JSON list of C-alpha atoms in Angstrom, two decimals:
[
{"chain": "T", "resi": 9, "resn": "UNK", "atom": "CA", "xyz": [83.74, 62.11, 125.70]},
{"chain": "T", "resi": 10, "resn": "UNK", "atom": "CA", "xyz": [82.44, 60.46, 122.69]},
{"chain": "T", "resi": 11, "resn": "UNK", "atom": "CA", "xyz": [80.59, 63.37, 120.13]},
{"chain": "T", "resi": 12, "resn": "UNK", "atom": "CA", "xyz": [77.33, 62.40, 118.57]},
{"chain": "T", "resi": 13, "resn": "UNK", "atom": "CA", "xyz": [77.29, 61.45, 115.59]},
{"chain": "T", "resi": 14, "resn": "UNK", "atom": "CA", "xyz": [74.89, 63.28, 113.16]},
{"chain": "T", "resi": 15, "resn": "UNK", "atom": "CA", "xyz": [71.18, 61.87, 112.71]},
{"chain": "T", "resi": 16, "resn": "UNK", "atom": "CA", "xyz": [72.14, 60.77, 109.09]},
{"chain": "T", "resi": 17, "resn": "UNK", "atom": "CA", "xyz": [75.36, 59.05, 109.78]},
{"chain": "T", "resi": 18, "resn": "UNK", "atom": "CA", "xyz": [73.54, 57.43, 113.29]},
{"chain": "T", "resi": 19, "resn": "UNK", "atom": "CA", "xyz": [70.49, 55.68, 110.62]},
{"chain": "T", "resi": 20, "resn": "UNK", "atom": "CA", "xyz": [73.94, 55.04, 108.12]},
{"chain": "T", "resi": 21, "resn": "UNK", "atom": "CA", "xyz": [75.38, 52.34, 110.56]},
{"chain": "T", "resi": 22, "resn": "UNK", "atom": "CA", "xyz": [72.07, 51.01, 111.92]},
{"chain": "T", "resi": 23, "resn": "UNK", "atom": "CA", "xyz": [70.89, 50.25, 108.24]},
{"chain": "T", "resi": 24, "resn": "UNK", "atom": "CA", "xyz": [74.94, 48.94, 106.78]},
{"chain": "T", "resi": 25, "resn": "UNK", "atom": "CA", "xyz": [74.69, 46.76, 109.74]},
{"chain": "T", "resi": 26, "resn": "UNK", "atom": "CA", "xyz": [71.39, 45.40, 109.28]},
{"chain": "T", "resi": 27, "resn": "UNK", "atom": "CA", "xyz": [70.06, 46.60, 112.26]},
{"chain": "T", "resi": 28, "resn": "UNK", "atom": "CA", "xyz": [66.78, 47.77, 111.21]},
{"chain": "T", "resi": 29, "resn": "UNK", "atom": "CA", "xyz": [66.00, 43.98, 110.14]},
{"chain": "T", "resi": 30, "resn": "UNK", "atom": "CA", "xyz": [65.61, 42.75, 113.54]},
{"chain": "T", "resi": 31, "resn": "UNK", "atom": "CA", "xyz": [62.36, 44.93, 113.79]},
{"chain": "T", "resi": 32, "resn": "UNK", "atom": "CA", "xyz": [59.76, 42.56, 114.86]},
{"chain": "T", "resi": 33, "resn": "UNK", "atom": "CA", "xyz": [56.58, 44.40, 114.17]},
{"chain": "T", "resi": 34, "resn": "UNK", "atom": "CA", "xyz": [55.55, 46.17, 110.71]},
{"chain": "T", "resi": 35, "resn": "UNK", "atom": "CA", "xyz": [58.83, 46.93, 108.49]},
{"chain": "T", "resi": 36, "resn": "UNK", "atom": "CA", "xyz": [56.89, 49.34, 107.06]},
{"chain": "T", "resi": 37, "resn": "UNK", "atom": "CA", "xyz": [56.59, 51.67, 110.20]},
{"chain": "T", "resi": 38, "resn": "UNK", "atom": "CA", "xyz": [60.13, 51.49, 110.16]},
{"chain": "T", "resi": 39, "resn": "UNK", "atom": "CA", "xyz": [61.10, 53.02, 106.88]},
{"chain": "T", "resi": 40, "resn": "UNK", "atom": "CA", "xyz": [58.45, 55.60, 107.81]},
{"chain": "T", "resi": 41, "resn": "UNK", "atom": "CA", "xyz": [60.01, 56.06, 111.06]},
{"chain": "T", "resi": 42, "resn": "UNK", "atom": "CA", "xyz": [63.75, 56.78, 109.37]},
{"chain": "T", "resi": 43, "resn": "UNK", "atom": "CA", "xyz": [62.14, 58.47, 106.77]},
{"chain": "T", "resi": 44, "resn": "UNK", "atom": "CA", "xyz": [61.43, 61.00, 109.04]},
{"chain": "T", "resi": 45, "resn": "UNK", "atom": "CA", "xyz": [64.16, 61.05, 111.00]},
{"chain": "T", "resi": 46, "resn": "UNK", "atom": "CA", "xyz": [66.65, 61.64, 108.09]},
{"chain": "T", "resi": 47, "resn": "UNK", "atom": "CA", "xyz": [64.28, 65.12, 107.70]},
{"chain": "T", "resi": 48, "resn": "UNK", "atom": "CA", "xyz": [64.76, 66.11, 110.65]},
{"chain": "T", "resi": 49, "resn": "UNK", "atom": "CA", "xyz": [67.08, 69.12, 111.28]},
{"chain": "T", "resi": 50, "resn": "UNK", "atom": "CA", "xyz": [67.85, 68.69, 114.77]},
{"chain": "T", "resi": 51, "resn": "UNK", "atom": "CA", "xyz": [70.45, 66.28, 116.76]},
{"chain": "T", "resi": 52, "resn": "UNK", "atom": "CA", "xyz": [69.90, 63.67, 119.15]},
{"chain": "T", "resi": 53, "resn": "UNK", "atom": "CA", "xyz": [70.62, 60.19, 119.46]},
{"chain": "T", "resi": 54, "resn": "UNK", "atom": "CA", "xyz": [68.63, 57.76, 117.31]},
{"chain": "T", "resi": 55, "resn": "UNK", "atom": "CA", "xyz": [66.74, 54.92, 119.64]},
{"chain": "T", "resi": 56, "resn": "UNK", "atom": "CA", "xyz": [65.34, 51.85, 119.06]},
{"chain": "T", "resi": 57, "resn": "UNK", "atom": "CA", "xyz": [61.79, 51.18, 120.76]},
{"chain": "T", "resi": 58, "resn": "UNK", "atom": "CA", "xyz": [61.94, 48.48, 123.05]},
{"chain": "T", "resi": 59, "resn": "UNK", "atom": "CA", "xyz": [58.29, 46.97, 121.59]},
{"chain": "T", "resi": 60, "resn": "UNK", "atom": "CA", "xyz": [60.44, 46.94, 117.93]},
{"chain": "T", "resi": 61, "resn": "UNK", "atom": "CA", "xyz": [63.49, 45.62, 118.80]},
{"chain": "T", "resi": 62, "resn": "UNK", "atom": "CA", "xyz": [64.36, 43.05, 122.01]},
{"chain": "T", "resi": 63, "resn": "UNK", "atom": "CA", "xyz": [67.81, 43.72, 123.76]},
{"chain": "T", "resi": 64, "resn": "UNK", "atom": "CA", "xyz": [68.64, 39.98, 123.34]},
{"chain": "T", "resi": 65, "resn": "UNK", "atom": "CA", "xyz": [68.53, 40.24, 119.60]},
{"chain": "T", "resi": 66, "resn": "UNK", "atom": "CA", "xyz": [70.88, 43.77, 119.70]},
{"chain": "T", "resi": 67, "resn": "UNK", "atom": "CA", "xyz": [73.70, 42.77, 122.30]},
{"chain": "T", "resi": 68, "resn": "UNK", "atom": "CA", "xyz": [75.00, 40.14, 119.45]},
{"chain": "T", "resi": 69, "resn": "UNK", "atom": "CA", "xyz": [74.85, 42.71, 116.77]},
{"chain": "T", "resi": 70, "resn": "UNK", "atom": "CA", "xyz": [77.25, 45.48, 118.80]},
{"chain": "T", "resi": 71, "resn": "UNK", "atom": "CA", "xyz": [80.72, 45.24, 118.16]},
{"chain": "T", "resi": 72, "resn": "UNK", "atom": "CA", "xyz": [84.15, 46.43, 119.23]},
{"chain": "T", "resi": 73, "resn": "UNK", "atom": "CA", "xyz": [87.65, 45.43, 119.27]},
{"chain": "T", "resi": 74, "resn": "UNK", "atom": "CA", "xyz": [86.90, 43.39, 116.33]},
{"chain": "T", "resi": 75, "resn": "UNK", "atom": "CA", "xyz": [84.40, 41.52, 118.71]},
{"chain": "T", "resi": 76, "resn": "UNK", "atom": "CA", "xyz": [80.90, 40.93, 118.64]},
{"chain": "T", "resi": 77, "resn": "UNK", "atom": "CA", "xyz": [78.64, 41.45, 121.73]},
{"chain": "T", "resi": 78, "resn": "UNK", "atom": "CA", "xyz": [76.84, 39.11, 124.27]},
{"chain": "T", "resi": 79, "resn": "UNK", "atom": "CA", "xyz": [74.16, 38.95, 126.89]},
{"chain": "T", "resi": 80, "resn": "UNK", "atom": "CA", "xyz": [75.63, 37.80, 130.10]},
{"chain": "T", "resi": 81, "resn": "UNK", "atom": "CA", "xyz": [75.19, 34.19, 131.08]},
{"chain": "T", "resi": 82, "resn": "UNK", "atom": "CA", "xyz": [72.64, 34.48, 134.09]},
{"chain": "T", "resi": 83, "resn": "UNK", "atom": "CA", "xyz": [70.33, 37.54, 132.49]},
{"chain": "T", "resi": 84, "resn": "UNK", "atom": "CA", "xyz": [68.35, 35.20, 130.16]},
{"chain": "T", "resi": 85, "resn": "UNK", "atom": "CA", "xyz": [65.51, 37.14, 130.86]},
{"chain": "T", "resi": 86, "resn": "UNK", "atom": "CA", "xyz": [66.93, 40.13, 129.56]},
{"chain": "T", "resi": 87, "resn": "UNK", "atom": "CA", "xyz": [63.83, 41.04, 127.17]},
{"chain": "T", "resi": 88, "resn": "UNK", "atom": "CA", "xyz": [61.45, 41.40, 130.75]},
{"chain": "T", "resi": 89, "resn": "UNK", "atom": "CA", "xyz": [63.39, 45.15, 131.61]},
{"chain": "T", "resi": 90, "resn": "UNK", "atom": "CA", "xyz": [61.26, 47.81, 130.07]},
{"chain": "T", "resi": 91, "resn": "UNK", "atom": "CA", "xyz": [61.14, 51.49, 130.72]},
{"chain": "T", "resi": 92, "resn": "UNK", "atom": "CA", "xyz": [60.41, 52.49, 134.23]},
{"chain": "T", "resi": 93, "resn": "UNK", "atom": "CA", "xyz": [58.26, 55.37, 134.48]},
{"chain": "T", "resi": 94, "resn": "UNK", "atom": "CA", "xyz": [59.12, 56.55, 131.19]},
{"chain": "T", "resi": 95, "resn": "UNK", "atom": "CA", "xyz": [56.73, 57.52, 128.67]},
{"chain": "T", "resi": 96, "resn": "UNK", "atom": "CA", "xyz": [58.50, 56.79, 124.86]},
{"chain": "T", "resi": 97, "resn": "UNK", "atom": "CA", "xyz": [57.18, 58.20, 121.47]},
{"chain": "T", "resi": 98, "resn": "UNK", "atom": "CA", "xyz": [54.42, 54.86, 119.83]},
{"chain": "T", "resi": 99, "resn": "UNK", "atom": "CA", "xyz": [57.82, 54.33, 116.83]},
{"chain": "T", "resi": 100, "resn": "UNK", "atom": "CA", "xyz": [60.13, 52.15, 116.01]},
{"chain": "T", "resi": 101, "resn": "UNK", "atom": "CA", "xyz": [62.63, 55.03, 115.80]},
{"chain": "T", "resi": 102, "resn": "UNK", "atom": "CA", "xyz": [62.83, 58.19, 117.82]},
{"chain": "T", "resi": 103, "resn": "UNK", "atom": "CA", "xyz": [65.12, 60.84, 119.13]},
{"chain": "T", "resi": 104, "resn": "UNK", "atom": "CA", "xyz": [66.60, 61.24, 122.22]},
{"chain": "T", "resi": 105, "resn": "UNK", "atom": "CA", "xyz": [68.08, 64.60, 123.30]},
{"chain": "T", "resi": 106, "resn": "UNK", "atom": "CA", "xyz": [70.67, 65.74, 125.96]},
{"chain": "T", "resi": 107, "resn": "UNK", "atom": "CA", "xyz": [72.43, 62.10, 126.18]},
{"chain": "T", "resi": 108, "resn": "UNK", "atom": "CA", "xyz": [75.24, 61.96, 128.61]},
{"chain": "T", "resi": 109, "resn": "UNK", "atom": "CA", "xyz": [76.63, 58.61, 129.57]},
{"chain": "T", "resi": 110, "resn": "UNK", "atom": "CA", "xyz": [77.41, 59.61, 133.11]},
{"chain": "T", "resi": 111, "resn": "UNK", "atom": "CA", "xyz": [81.00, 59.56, 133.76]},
{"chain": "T", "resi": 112, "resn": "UNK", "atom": "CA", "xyz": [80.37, 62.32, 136.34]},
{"chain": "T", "resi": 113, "resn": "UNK", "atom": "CA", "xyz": [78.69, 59.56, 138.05]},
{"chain": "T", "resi": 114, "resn": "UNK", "atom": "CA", "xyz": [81.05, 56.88, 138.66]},
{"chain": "T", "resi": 115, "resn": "UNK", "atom": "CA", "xyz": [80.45, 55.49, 142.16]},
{"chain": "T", "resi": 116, "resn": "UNK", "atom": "CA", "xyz": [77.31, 56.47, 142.36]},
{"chain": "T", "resi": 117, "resn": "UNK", "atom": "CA", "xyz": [74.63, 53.86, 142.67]},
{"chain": "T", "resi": 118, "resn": "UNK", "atom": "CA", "xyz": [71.64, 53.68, 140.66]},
{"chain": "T", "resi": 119, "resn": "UNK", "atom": "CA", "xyz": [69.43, 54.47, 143.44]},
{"chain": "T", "resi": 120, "resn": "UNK", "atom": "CA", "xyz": [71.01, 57.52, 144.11]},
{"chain": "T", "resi": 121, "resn": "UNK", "atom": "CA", "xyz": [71.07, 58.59, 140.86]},
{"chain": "T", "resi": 122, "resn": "UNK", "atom": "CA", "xyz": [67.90, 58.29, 140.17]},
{"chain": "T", "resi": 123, "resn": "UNK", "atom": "CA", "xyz": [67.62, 61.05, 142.39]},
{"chain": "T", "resi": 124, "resn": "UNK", "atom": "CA", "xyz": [70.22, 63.12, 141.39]},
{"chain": "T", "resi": 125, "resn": "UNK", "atom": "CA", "xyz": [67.71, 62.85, 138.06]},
{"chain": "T", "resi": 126, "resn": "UNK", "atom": "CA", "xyz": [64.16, 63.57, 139.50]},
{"chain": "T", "resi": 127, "resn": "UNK", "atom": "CA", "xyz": [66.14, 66.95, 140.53]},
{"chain": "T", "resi": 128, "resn": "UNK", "atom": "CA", "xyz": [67.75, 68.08, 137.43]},
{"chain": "T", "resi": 129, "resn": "UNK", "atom": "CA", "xyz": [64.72, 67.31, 134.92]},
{"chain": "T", "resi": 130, "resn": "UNK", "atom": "CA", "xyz": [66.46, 64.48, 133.46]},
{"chain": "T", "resi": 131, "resn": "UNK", "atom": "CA", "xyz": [65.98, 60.80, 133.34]},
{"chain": "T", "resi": 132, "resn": "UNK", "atom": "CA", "xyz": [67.63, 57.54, 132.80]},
{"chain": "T", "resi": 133, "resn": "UNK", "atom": "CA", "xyz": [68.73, 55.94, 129.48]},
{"chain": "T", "resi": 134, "resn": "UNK", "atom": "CA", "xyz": [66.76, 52.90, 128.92]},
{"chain": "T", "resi": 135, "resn": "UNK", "atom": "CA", "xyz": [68.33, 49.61, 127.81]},
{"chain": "T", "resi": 136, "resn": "UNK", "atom": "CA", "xyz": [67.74, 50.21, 124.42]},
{"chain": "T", "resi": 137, "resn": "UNK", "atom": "CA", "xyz": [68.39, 53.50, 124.08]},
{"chain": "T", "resi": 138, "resn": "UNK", "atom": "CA", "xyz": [72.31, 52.72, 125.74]},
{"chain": "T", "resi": 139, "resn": "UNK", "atom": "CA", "xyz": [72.05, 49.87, 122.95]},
{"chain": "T", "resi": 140, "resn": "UNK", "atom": "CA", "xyz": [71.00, 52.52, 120.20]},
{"chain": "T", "resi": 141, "resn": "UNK", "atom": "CA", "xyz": [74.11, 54.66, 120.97]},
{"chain": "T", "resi": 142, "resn": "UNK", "atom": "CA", "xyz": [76.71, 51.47, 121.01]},
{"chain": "T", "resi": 143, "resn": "UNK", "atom": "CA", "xyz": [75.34, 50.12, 118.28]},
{"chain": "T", "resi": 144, "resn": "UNK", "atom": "CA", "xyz": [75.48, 53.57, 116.14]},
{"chain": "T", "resi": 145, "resn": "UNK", "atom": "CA", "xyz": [78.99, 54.52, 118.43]},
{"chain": "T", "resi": 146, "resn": "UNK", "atom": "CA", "xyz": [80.53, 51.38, 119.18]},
{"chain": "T", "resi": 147, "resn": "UNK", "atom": "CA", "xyz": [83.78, 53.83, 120.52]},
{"chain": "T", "resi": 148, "resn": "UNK", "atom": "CA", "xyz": [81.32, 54.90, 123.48]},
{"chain": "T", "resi": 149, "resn": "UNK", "atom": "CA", "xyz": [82.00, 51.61, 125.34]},
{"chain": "T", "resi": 150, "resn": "UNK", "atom": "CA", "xyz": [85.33, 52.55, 126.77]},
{"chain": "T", "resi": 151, "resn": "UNK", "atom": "CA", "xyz": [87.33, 50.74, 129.40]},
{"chain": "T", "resi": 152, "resn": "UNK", "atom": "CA", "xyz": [86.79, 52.25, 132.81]},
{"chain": "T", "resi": 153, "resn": "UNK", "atom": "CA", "xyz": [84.34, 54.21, 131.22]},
{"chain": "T", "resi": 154, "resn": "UNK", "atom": "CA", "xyz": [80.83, 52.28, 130.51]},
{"chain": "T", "resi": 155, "resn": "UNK", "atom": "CA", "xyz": [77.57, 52.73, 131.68]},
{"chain": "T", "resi": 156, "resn": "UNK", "atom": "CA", "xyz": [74.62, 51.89, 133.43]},
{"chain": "T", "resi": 157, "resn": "UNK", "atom": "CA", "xyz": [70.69, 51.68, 131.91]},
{"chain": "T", "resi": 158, "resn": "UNK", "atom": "CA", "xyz": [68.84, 52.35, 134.76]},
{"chain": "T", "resi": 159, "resn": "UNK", "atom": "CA", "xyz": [65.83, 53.33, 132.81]},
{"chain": "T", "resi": 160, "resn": "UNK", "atom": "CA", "xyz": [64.96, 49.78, 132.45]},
{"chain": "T", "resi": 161, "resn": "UNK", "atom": "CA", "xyz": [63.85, 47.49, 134.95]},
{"chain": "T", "resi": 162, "resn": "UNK", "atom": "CA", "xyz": [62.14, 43.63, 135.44]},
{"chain": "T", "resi": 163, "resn": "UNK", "atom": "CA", "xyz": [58.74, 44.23, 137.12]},
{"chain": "T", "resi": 164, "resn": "UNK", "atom": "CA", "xyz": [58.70, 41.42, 140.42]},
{"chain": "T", "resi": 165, "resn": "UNK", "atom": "CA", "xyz": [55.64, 41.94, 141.30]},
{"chain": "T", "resi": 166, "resn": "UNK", "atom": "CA", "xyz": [52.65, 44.33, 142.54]},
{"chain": "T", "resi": 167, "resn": "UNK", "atom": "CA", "xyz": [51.72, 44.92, 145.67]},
{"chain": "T", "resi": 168, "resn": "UNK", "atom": "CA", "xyz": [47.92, 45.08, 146.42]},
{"chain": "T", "resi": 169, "resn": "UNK", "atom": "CA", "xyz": [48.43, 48.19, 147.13]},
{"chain": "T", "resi": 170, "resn": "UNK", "atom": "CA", "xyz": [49.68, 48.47, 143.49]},
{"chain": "T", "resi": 171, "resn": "UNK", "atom": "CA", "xyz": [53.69, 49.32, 144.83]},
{"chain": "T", "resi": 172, "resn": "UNK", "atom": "CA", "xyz": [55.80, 48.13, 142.17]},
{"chain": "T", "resi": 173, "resn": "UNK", "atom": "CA", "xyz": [58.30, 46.03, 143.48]},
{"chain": "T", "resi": 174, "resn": "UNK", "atom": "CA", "xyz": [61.20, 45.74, 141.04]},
{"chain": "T", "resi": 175, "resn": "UNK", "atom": "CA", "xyz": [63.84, 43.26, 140.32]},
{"chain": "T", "resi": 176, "resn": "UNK", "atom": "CA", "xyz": [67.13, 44.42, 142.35]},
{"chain": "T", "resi": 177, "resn": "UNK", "atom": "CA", "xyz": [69.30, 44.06, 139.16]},
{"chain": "T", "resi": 178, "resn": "UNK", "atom": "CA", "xyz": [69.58, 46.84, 136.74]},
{"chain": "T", "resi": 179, "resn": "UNK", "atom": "CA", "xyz": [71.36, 46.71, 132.78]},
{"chain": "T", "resi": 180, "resn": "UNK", "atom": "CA", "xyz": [74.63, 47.85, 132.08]},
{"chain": "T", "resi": 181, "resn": "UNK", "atom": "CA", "xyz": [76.98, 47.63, 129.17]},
{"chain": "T", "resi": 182, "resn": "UNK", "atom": "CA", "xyz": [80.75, 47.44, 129.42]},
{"chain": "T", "resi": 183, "resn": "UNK", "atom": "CA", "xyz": [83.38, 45.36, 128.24]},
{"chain": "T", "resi": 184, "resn": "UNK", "atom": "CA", "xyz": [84.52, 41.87, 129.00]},
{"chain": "T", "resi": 185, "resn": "UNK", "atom": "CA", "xyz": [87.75, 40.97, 130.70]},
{"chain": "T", "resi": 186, "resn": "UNK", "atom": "CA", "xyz": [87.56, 37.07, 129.97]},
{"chain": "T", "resi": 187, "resn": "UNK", "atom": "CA", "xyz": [87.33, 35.78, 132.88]},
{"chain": "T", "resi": 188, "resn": "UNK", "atom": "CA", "xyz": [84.17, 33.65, 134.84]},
{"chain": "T", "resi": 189, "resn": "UNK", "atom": "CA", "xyz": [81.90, 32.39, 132.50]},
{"chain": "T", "resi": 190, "resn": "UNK", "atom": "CA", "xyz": [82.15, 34.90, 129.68]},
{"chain": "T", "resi": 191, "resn": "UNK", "atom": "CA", "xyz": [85.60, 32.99, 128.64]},
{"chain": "T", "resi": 192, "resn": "UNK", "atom": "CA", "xyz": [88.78, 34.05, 127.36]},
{"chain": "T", "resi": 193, "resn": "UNK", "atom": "CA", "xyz": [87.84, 34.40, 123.34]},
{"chain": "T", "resi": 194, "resn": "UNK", "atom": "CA", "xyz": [85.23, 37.50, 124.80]},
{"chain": "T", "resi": 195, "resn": "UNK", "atom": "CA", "xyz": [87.61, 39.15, 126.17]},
{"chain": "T", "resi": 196, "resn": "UNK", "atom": "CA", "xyz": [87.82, 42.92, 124.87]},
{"chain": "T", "resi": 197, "resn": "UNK", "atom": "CA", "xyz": [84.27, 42.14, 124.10]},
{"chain": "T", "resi": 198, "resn": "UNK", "atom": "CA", "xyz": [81.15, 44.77, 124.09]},
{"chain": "T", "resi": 199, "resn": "UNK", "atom": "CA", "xyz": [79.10, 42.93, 127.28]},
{"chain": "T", "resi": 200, "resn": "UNK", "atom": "CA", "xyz": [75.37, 43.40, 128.64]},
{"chain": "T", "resi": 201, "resn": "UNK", "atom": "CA", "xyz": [75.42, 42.81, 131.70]},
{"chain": "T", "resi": 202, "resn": "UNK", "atom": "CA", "xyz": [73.83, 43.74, 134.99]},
{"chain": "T", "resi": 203, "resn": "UNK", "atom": "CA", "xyz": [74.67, 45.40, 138.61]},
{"chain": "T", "resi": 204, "resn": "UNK", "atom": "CA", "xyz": [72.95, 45.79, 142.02]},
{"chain": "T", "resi": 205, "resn": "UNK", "atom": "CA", "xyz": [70.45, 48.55, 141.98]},
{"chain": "T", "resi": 206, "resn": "UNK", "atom": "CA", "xyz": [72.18, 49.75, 145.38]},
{"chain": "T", "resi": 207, "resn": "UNK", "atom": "CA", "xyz": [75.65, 49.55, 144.37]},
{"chain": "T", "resi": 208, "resn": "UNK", "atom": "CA", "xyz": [78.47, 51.80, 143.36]},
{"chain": "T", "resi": 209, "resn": "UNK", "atom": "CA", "xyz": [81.15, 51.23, 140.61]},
{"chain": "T", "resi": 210, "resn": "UNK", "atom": "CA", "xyz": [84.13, 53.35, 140.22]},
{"chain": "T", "resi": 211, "resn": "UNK", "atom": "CA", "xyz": [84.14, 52.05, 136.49]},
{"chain": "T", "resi": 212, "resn": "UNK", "atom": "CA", "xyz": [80.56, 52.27, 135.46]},
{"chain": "T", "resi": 213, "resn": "UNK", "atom": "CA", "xyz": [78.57, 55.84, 134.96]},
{"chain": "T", "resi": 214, "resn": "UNK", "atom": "CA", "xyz": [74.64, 56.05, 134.95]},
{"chain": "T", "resi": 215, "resn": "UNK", "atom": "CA", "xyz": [73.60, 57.47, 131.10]},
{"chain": "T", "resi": 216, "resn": "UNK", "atom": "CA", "xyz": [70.80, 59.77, 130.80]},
{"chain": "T", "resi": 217, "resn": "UNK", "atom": "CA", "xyz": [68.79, 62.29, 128.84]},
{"chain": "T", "resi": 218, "resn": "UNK", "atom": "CA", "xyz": [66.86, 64.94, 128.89]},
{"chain": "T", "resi": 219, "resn": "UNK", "atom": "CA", "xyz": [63.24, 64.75, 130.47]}
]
């Protein structure tokens, strides 16, 4: 397994790569934000709020094997998964404790997991947050060793009984082999994608976090 990098040397890479510019509310809460990250004492891995920073504008900015990243084809709407029953800190920059990218949980389906969660007092990764850590540790993309975001989802619709009925796809980020759609010149390249909320992959774990 990957080791986390240190608080410092996460904000280090986000800034060299010009990550923080892509902040699309005040700039200004985001130098206060790393401000006070880079005083605090503690690990964890550095996020990226969802309401500062859209997943469509990150997935181009990852790299790895000398590649840059790339939203799959048919998940245009990529910016409608938000957090899922998950209440995040109002900043443009937070910590996240207790990350694991869930190679424990390889064929296991996100439904299950999810589960397997409630259980253990921890919770899913959300899209950005997996996008945080690759972007800060590109190494923790590995082949037959990726990972699942299962803390976001695309709201369908609401029941009148207010039932949230969610979209059956959920985000994931591995790498591309080339083939389909992606084409050849991706291949070895850092890809977000998405997989059926009720299916397994042998290759893909389920990240999470503390609760």
């Amino acid at each position: 397994m990957i080791p986390m990098r240190t608080i410092a040397e996460q904000l280090d890479v986000l800034e060299n790569a010009g990550v923080l510019a892509f902040a699309h509310n005040n700039k200004a809460d985001v130098r206060t934000a790393v401000a006070a990250l880079r005083a605090e004492g503690s690990e964890g891995l550095v996020a990226l709020h969802q309401r500062w920073f859209a997943a469509s504008e990150l997935a181009p900015l990852l790299t790895l094997n000398g590649k840059k990243g790339f939203v799959v084809g048919d998940m245009t709407d990529v910016d409608e998964f938000t957090p899922a029953g998950i209440n995040l800190p109002d900043a443009p920059l937070y910590l996240v404790r207790g990350v694991r990218r869930g190679d424990d949980l390889h064929n296991v389906s996100p439904q299950e997991a999810l589960v397997q969660f409630e259980a253990s007092h921890r919770r899913p990764l959300t899209l950005q947050e997996g996008l945080s850590w690759a972007l800060s540790t590109p190494a923790i993309i590995e082949a037959n060793s990726c990972f699942m975001t299962i803390g976001s989802r695309k709201v369908k619709r609401i029941q009148r009984s207010g039932e949230v009925v969610y979209d059956s796809r959920t985000p994931a980020l591995w790498i591309s082999s080339g083939t389909g759609r992606d084409g050849r010149e991706r291949r070895g390249a850092p890809k977000l994608g998405w997989c059926w909320w009720r299916n397994r992959h042998t290759w893909l774990g389920i990240a999470s976090a503390y609760a």
